[in-house]
Amino acid sequence: QQPVQSPQAVILREGEDAVINCSSSKALYSVHWYRQKHGEAPVFLMILLKGGEQKGHDKISASFNEKKQQSSLYLTASQLSYSGTYFCGTVLGGSNYKLTFGKGTLLTVNP
Amino acid sequence: NAGVTQTPKFQVLKTGQSMTLQCAQDMNHNSMYWYRQDPGMGLRLIYYSASEGTTDKGEVPNGYNVSRLNKREFSLRLESAAPSQTSVYFCASSELQGARQPQHFGDGTRLSIL
């Protein structure tokens, strides 16, 4: 079951904030977030486990709402280096731990 | 520290040709994965190997075979390439297979089938 990401694309000016959402119709065990710059490999950002935790990584943080089966990635005071495609990956409870990725959100930060 | 190394980086094949994509990791990870990435589709799991000596199908295994040669190496074979297999292929590894395990990706192999 592929998670649904929204929005599909977002354009920001440097210093603005953005939120990227990742939703599942099934019960989740964990949510992973990765960033991929054009022509490069995806790079791991963070993992959130069920239990509704929040994690932070510099000015990029995320939350996991177990009731809604949804995770949100927060990018604050965006920098040019934040540009790229953000993917969430979900692991379902009892799924043999296979990671299923969403289709991605293209984030463009302009000067 | 190279991490995950994929070869080749680019390849063009004719329909019906065979090809093996190579992947090696130097992080002593137990689990390895092959994904394909197509525009607008995200990353889709082809096959994975939870540990040395085991392999299992992912979401899109048809037309592919894999071999976990040893703990470091995991290869992906296309026996009879088809244009629908034109894609970017990523290999990844993680310390263990599990919901808490980050995956580390190689730089990808860009494969075109004419």
PDB file of C-alpha atoms in Angstrom:
ATOM      1  CA  GLN A   1       0.000   0.000   0.000  1.00  0.00           C
ATOM      2  CA  GLN A   2       1.807   3.059  -1.267  1.00  0.00           C
ATOM      3  CA  PRO A   3       1.547   6.068   1.083  1.00  0.00           C
ATOM      4  CA  VAL A   4       0.125   9.286  -0.313  1.00  0.00           C
ATOM      5  CA  GLN A   5       2.264  12.395  -0.166  1.00  0.00           C
ATOM      6  CA  SER A   6       1.026  15.964  -0.416  1.00  0.00           C
ATOM      7  CA  PRO A   7       1.647  18.375  -1.924  1.00  0.00           C
ATOM      8  CA  GLN A   8       3.238  16.953  -5.086  1.00  0.00           C
ATOM      9  CA  ALA A   9       5.366  20.061  -5.474  1.00  0.00           C
ATOM     10  CA  VAL A  10       6.056  23.264  -3.585  1.00  0.00           C
ATOM     11  CA  ILE A  11       8.070  26.372  -4.411  1.00  0.00           C
ATOM     12  CA  LEU A  12       9.491  28.530  -1.651  1.00  0.00           C
ATOM     13  CA  ARG A  13      11.655  31.565  -1.241  1.00  0.00           C
ATOM     14  CA  GLU A  14      14.670  31.244   1.014  1.00  0.00           C
ATOM     15  CA  GLY A  15      13.622  31.622   4.646  1.00  0.00           C
ATOM     16  CA  GLU A  16      10.044  30.412   4.183  1.00  0.00           C
ATOM     17  CA  ASP A  17       8.573  27.348   5.866  1.00  0.00           C
ATOM     18  CA  ALA A  18       7.029  24.233   4.331  1.00  0.00           C
ATOM     19  CA  VAL A  19       5.106  21.167   5.479  1.00  0.00           C
ATOM     20  CA  ILE A  20       5.021  17.869   3.594  1.00  0.00           C
ATOM     21  CA  ASN A  21       2.462  15.256   4.555  1.00  0.00           C
ATOM     22  CA  CYS A  22       2.499  11.475   4.226  1.00  0.00           C
ATOM     23  CA  SER A  23      -0.670   9.459   4.783  1.00  0.00           C
ATOM     24  CA  SER A  24      -1.503   5.791   4.883  1.00  0.00           C
ATOM     25  CA  SER A  25      -4.801   3.911   4.823  1.00  0.00           C
ATOM     26  CA  LYS A  26      -3.213   1.098   6.882  1.00  0.00           C
ATOM     27  CA  ALA A  27      -1.816   1.014  10.411  1.00  0.00           C
ATOM     28  CA  LEU A  28       1.822   2.076  10.389  1.00  0.00           C
ATOM     29  CA  TYR A  29       4.716   0.814  12.451  1.00  0.00           C
ATOM     30  CA  SER A  30       7.206   3.426  11.306  1.00  0.00           C
ATOM     31  CA  VAL A  31       7.714   6.264   8.844  1.00  0.00           C
ATOM     32  CA  HIS A  32      11.036   7.062   7.162  1.00  0.00           C
ATOM     33  CA  TRP A  33      11.947  10.337   5.457  1.00  0.00           C
ATOM     34  CA  TYR A  34      14.549  10.680   2.686  1.00  0.00           C
ATOM     35  CA  ARG A  35      15.707  13.544   0.487  1.00  0.00           C
ATOM     36  CA  GLN A  36      16.956  13.097  -3.068  1.00  0.00           C
ATOM     37  CA  LYS A  37      18.704  15.796  -5.054  1.00  0.00           C
ATOM     38  CA  HIS A  38      18.464  15.651  -8.832  1.00  0.00           C
ATOM     39  CA  GLY A  39      20.640  12.900 -10.273  1.00  0.00           C
ATOM     40  CA  GLU A  40      21.769  11.688  -6.856  1.00  0.00           C
ATOM     41  CA  ALA A  41      20.936   8.912  -4.418  1.00  0.00           C
ATOM     42  CA  PRO A  42      18.248   9.291  -1.757  1.00  0.00           C
ATOM     43  CA  VAL A  43      19.694  10.306   1.606  1.00  0.00           C
ATOM     44  CA  PHE A  44      18.202   9.259   4.932  1.00  0.00           C
ATOM     45  CA  LEU A  45      16.791  12.060   7.121  1.00  0.00           C
ATOM     46  CA  MET A  46      14.954  10.410  10.010  1.00  0.00           C
ATOM     47  CA  ILE A  47      12.736   7.573  11.229  1.00  0.00           C
ATOM     48  CA  LEU A  48       9.646   7.930  13.392  1.00  0.00           C
ATOM     49  CA  LEU A  49       8.096   4.996  15.217  1.00  0.00           C
ATOM     50  CA  LYS A  50       4.503   4.477  16.234  1.00  0.00           C
ATOM     51  CA  GLY A  51       3.762   6.093  19.534  1.00  0.00           C
ATOM     52  CA  GLY A  52       3.346   9.595  18.134  1.00  0.00           C
ATOM     53  CA  GLU A  53       6.934  10.727  18.487  1.00  0.00           C
ATOM     54  CA  GLN A  54       8.503  13.824  17.071  1.00  0.00           C
ATOM     55  CA  LYS A  55      12.037  14.136  15.849  1.00  0.00           C
ATOM     56  CA  GLY A  56      14.222  17.016  14.827  1.00  0.00           C
ATOM     57  CA  HIS A  57      17.268  17.412  12.660  1.00  0.00           C
ATOM     58  CA  ASP A  58      18.580  20.993  12.555  1.00  0.00           C
ATOM     59  CA  LYS A  59      15.687  22.992  11.038  1.00  0.00           C
ATOM     60  CA  ILE A  60      13.993  19.898   9.655  1.00  0.00           C
ATOM     61  CA  SER A  61      11.658  18.052  11.995  1.00  0.00           C
ATOM     62  CA  ALA A  62       8.846  15.558  11.707  1.00  0.00           C
ATOM     63  CA  SER A  63       5.896  14.198  13.609  1.00  0.00           C
ATOM     64  CA  PHE A  64       3.928  10.975  13.477  1.00  0.00           C
ATOM     65  CA  ASN A  65       0.224  10.999  14.315  1.00  0.00           C
ATOM     66  CA  GLU A  66      -0.708   7.383  15.003  1.00  0.00           C
ATOM     67  CA  LYS A  67      -4.459   8.121  15.198  1.00  0.00           C
ATOM     68  CA  LYS A  68      -4.471   9.588  11.693  1.00  0.00           C
ATOM     69  CA  GLN A  69      -1.729   7.262  10.328  1.00  0.00           C
ATOM     70  CA  GLN A  70      -0.018  10.376   9.064  1.00  0.00           C
ATOM     71  CA  SER A  71       3.430  11.881   9.273  1.00  0.00           C
ATOM     72  CA  SER A  72       4.380  15.470   8.555  1.00  0.00           C
ATOM     73  CA  LEU A  73       7.826  16.829   7.680  1.00  0.00           C
ATOM     74  CA  TYR A  74       8.460  20.428   8.716  1.00  0.00           C
ATOM     75  CA  LEU A  75      11.124  22.539   7.026  1.00  0.00           C
ATOM     76  CA  THR A  76      11.621  25.878   8.747  1.00  0.00           C
ATOM     77  CA  ALA A  77      13.573  28.886   7.518  1.00  0.00           C
ATOM     78  CA  SER A  78      14.334  26.999   4.296  1.00  0.00           C
ATOM     79  CA  GLN A  79      17.754  27.190   2.701  1.00  0.00           C
ATOM     80  CA  LEU A  80      18.729  26.719  -0.946  1.00  0.00           C
ATOM     81  CA  SER A  81      20.287  23.394   0.057  1.00  0.00           C
ATOM     82  CA  TYR A  82      16.848  22.054   1.057  1.00  0.00           C
ATOM     83  CA  SER A  83      15.817  21.812  -2.593  1.00  0.00           C
ATOM     84  CA  GLY A  84      15.146  18.279  -3.779  1.00  0.00           C
ATOM     85  CA  THR A  85      12.510  15.573  -3.766  1.00  0.00           C
ATOM     86  CA  TYR A  86      11.348  14.354  -0.372  1.00  0.00           C
ATOM     87  CA  PHE A  87      10.117  10.794  -0.028  1.00  0.00           C
ATOM     88  CA  CYS A  88       8.348   9.206   2.859  1.00  0.00           C
ATOM     89  CA  GLY A  89       8.594   5.469   3.294  1.00  0.00           C
ATOM     90  CA  THR A  90       6.224   3.488   5.466  1.00  0.00           C
ATOM     91  CA  VAL A  91       6.468   0.178   7.258  1.00  0.00           C
ATOM     92  CA  LEU A  92       3.170  -1.467   8.071  1.00  0.00           C
ATOM     93  CA  GLY A  93       2.608  -3.399  11.262  1.00  0.00           C
ATOM     94  CA  GLY A  94       3.240  -7.102  10.609  1.00  0.00           C
ATOM     95  CA  SER A  95       4.584  -6.410   7.100  1.00  0.00           C
ATOM     96  CA  ASN A  96       7.888  -8.221   7.388  1.00  0.00           C
ATOM     97  CA  TYR A  97       9.404  -4.734   7.601  1.00  0.00           C
ATOM     98  CA  LYS A  98       9.266  -3.915   3.899  1.00  0.00           C
ATOM     99  CA  LEU A  99       9.592  -0.199   3.227  1.00  0.00           C
ATOM    100  CA  THR A 100       7.103   1.266   0.746  1.00  0.00           C
ATOM    101  CA  PHE A 101       7.854   4.710  -0.632  1.00  0.00           C
ATOM    102  CA  GLY A 102       5.456   7.467  -1.629  1.00  0.00           C
ATOM    103  CA  LYS A 103       5.734   9.190  -4.998  1.00  0.00           C
ATOM    104  CA  GLY A 104       7.660  12.126  -3.560  1.00  0.00           C
ATOM    105  CA  THR A 105       7.272  15.870  -3.078  1.00  0.00           C
ATOM    106  CA  LEU A 106       9.449  18.174  -5.183  1.00  0.00           C
ATOM    107  CA  LEU A 107      10.639  21.119  -3.094  1.00  0.00           C
ATOM    108  CA  THR A 108      12.250  24.080  -4.843  1.00  0.00           C
ATOM    109  CA  VAL A 109      13.806  26.860  -2.784  1.00  0.00           C
ATOM    110  CA  ASN A 110      14.574  30.040  -4.699  1.00  0.00           C
ATOM    111  CA  PRO A 111      16.787  32.944  -3.583  1.00  0.00           C
TER     112      PRO A 111
ATOM    113  CA  ASN B   1      34.589   4.844   3.155  1.00  0.00           C
ATOM    114  CA  ALA B   2      32.710   4.068  -0.082  1.00  0.00           C
ATOM    115  CA  GLY B   3      29.377   2.943   1.413  1.00  0.00           C
ATOM    116  CA  VAL B   4      27.265   1.335  -1.339  1.00  0.00           C
ATOM    117  CA  THR B   5      28.896   1.009  -4.755  1.00  0.00           C
ATOM    118  CA  GLN B   6      26.933   0.208  -7.912  1.00  0.00           C
ATOM    119  CA  THR B   7      28.316  -0.722 -11.310  1.00  0.00           C
ATOM    120  CA  PRO B   8      27.862   0.242 -14.052  1.00  0.00           C
ATOM    121  CA  LYS B   9      26.598   3.815 -13.691  1.00  0.00           C
ATOM    122  CA  PHE B  10      25.057   3.887 -17.185  1.00  0.00           C
ATOM    123  CA  GLN B  11      24.084   1.166 -19.634  1.00  0.00           C
ATOM    124  CA  VAL B  12      22.197   0.928 -22.910  1.00  0.00           C
ATOM    125  CA  LEU B  13      20.808  -2.440 -23.955  1.00  0.00           C
ATOM    126  CA  LYS B  14      18.813  -3.773 -26.860  1.00  0.00           C
ATOM    127  CA  THR B  15      15.538  -5.569 -26.240  1.00  0.00           C
ATOM    128  CA  GLY B  16      16.207  -9.227 -25.417  1.00  0.00           C
ATOM    129  CA  GLN B  17      19.761  -8.741 -24.157  1.00  0.00           C
ATOM    130  CA  SER B  18      20.746  -9.827 -20.665  1.00  0.00           C
ATOM    131  CA  MET B  19      22.535  -7.781 -18.056  1.00  0.00           C
ATOM    132  CA  THR B  20      23.702  -8.033 -14.450  1.00  0.00           C
ATOM    133  CA  LEU B  21      23.819  -4.975 -12.204  1.00  0.00           C
ATOM    134  CA  GLN B  22      26.365  -5.201  -9.436  1.00  0.00           C
ATOM    135  CA  CYS B  23      26.131  -3.815  -5.902  1.00  0.00           C
ATOM    136  CA  ALA B  24      28.626  -3.997  -3.043  1.00  0.00           C
ATOM    137  CA  GLN B  25      28.586  -2.447   0.416  1.00  0.00           C
ATOM    138  CA  ASP B  26      31.455  -2.035   2.855  1.00  0.00           C
ATOM    139  CA  MET B  27      29.458  -1.223   6.005  1.00  0.00           C
ATOM    140  CA  ASN B  28      29.094  -4.845   7.167  1.00  0.00           C
ATOM    141  CA  HIS B  29      25.341  -4.571   6.721  1.00  0.00           C
ATOM    142  CA  ASN B  30      23.193  -7.674   6.812  1.00  0.00           C
ATOM    143  CA  SER B  31      20.307  -6.533   4.618  1.00  0.00           C
ATOM    144  CA  MET B  32      20.382  -5.363   1.015  1.00  0.00           C
ATOM    145  CA  TYR B  33      17.730  -4.137  -1.422  1.00  0.00           C
ATOM    146  CA  TRP B  34      17.136  -3.388  -5.087  1.00  0.00           C
ATOM    147  CA  TYR B  35      14.737  -0.602  -6.112  1.00  0.00           C
ATOM    148  CA  ARG B  36      13.729   0.900  -9.409  1.00  0.00           C
ATOM    149  CA  GLN B  37      12.796   4.542  -9.788  1.00  0.00           C
ATOM    150  CA  ASP B  38      10.589   5.779 -12.612  1.00  0.00           C
ATOM    151  CA  PRO B  39       9.390   9.375 -13.091  1.00  0.00           C
ATOM    152  CA  GLY B  40       6.460  10.154 -10.822  1.00  0.00           C
ATOM    153  CA  MET B  41       6.447   6.656  -9.280  1.00  0.00           C
ATOM    154  CA  GLY B  42       8.793   6.944  -6.348  1.00  0.00           C
ATOM    155  CA  LEU B  43      11.052   4.023  -5.437  1.00  0.00           C
ATOM    156  CA  ARG B  44       9.641   0.537  -5.871  1.00  0.00           C
ATOM    157  CA  LEU B  45      11.179  -2.518  -4.258  1.00  0.00           C
ATOM    158  CA  ILE B  46      12.188  -5.250  -6.690  1.00  0.00           C
ATOM    159  CA  TYR B  47      13.910  -7.805  -4.427  1.00  0.00           C
ATOM    160  CA  TYR B  48      15.579  -7.779  -1.056  1.00  0.00           C
ATOM    161  CA  SER B  49      17.893  -9.929   1.010  1.00  0.00           C
ATOM    162  CA  ALA B  50      17.287  -9.772   4.745  1.00  0.00           C
ATOM    163  CA  SER B  51      20.533 -11.625   5.435  1.00  0.00           C
ATOM    164  CA  GLU B  52      23.238 -13.555   3.612  1.00  0.00           C
ATOM    165  CA  GLY B  53      21.729 -16.639   2.025  1.00  0.00           C
ATOM    166  CA  THR B  54      18.164 -15.333   1.795  1.00  0.00           C
ATOM    167  CA  THR B  55      16.319 -13.399  -0.899  1.00  0.00           C
ATOM    168  CA  ASP B  56      12.688 -12.438  -1.262  1.00  0.00           C
ATOM    169  CA  LYS B  57      10.402 -10.721  -3.732  1.00  0.00           C
ATOM    170  CA  GLY B  58       9.371  -7.124  -3.391  1.00  0.00           C
ATOM    171  CA  GLU B  59       6.637  -5.178  -5.109  1.00  0.00           C
ATOM    172  CA  VAL B  60       7.790  -5.517  -8.757  1.00  0.00           C
ATOM    173  CA  PRO B  61       9.909  -8.709  -9.151  1.00  0.00           C
ATOM    174  CA  ASN B  62       8.746  -9.874 -12.599  1.00  0.00           C
ATOM    175  CA  GLY B  63      11.529  -9.977 -15.176  1.00  0.00           C
ATOM    176  CA  TYR B  64      14.325  -9.887 -12.592  1.00  0.00           C
ATOM    177  CA  ASN B  65      16.463 -12.312 -10.621  1.00  0.00           C
ATOM    178  CA  VAL B  66      18.877 -11.651  -7.778  1.00  0.00           C
ATOM    179  CA  SER B  67      21.851 -13.298  -6.157  1.00  0.00           C
ATOM    180  CA  ARG B  68      23.240 -12.563  -2.713  1.00  0.00           C
ATOM    181  CA  LEU B  69      26.782 -13.615  -3.514  1.00  0.00           C
ATOM    182  CA  ASN B  70      28.136 -12.992  -0.009  1.00  0.00           C
ATOM    183  CA  LYS B  71      27.506 -10.536   2.797  1.00  0.00           C
ATOM    184  CA  ARG B  72      28.927  -7.632   0.775  1.00  0.00           C
ATOM    185  CA  GLU B  73      27.464  -8.232  -2.687  1.00  0.00           C
ATOM    186  CA  PHE B  74      23.935  -8.361  -4.089  1.00  0.00           C
ATOM    187  CA  SER B  75      23.430  -8.520  -7.855  1.00  0.00           C
ATOM    188  CA  LEU B  76      20.352  -7.951 -10.005  1.00  0.00           C
ATOM    189  CA  ARG B  77      19.943  -9.744 -13.333  1.00  0.00           C
ATOM    190  CA  LEU B  78      17.719  -8.961 -16.267  1.00  0.00           C
ATOM    191  CA  GLU B  79      17.509 -12.161 -18.326  1.00  0.00           C
ATOM    192  CA  SER B  80      15.735 -10.716 -21.362  1.00  0.00           C
ATOM    193  CA  ALA B  81      15.547  -6.949 -21.184  1.00  0.00           C
ATOM    194  CA  ALA B  82      12.342  -5.166 -22.201  1.00  0.00           C
ATOM    195  CA  PRO B  83      11.754  -1.430 -22.861  1.00  0.00           C
ATOM    196  CA  SER B  84       9.495  -1.347 -19.765  1.00  0.00           C
ATOM    197  CA  GLN B  85      12.598  -2.032 -17.683  1.00  0.00           C
ATOM    198  CA  THR B  86      14.157   1.288 -18.681  1.00  0.00           C
ATOM    199  CA  SER B  87      14.671   2.927 -15.307  1.00  0.00           C
ATOM    200  CA  VAL B  88      17.132   4.080 -12.683  1.00  0.00           C
ATOM    201  CA  TYR B  89      18.077   1.206 -10.410  1.00  0.00           C
ATOM    202  CA  PHE B  90      19.180   1.804  -6.834  1.00  0.00           C
ATOM    203  CA  CYS B  91      20.804  -0.640  -4.474  1.00  0.00           C
ATOM    204  CA  ALA B  92      20.531   0.002  -0.737  1.00  0.00           C
ATOM    205  CA  SER B  93      21.676  -1.638   2.467  1.00  0.00           C
ATOM    206  CA  SER B  94      20.795  -1.524   6.146  1.00  0.00           C
ATOM    207  CA  GLU B  95      22.371  -2.991   9.243  1.00  0.00           C
ATOM    208  CA  LEU B  96      19.357  -5.248   9.764  1.00  0.00           C
ATOM    209  CA  GLN B  97      15.980  -5.531   8.154  1.00  0.00           C
ATOM    210  CA  GLY B  98      13.558  -3.726  10.378  1.00  0.00           C
ATOM    211  CA  ALA B  99      11.223  -0.825  10.883  1.00  0.00           C
ATOM    212  CA  ARG B 100      13.923   1.134  12.769  1.00  0.00           C
ATOM    213  CA  GLN B 101      16.698   0.663  10.213  1.00  0.00           C
ATOM    214  CA  PRO B 102      17.773   3.501   7.910  1.00  0.00           C
ATOM    215  CA  GLN B 103      18.707   2.447   4.408  1.00  0.00           C
ATOM    216  CA  HIS B 104      21.875   3.672   2.691  1.00  0.00           C
ATOM    217  CA  PHE B 105      21.659   4.025  -1.086  1.00  0.00           C
ATOM    218  CA  GLY B 106      24.175   3.711  -3.882  1.00  0.00           C
ATOM    219  CA  ASP B 107      24.418   6.300  -6.662  1.00  0.00           C
ATOM    220  CA  GLY B 108      22.247   4.319  -9.037  1.00  0.00           C
ATOM    221  CA  THR B 109      22.511   2.658 -12.450  1.00  0.00           C
ATOM    222  CA  ARG B 110      20.768   4.421 -15.307  1.00  0.00           C
ATOM    223  CA  LEU B 111      19.559   1.719 -17.693  1.00  0.00           C
ATOM    224  CA  SER B 112      18.017   2.340 -21.117  1.00  0.00           C
ATOM    225  CA  ILE B 113      16.549  -0.480 -23.188  1.00  0.00           C
ATOM    226  CA  LEU B 114      15.934   0.192 -26.859  1.00  0.00           C
TER     227      LEU B 114
END
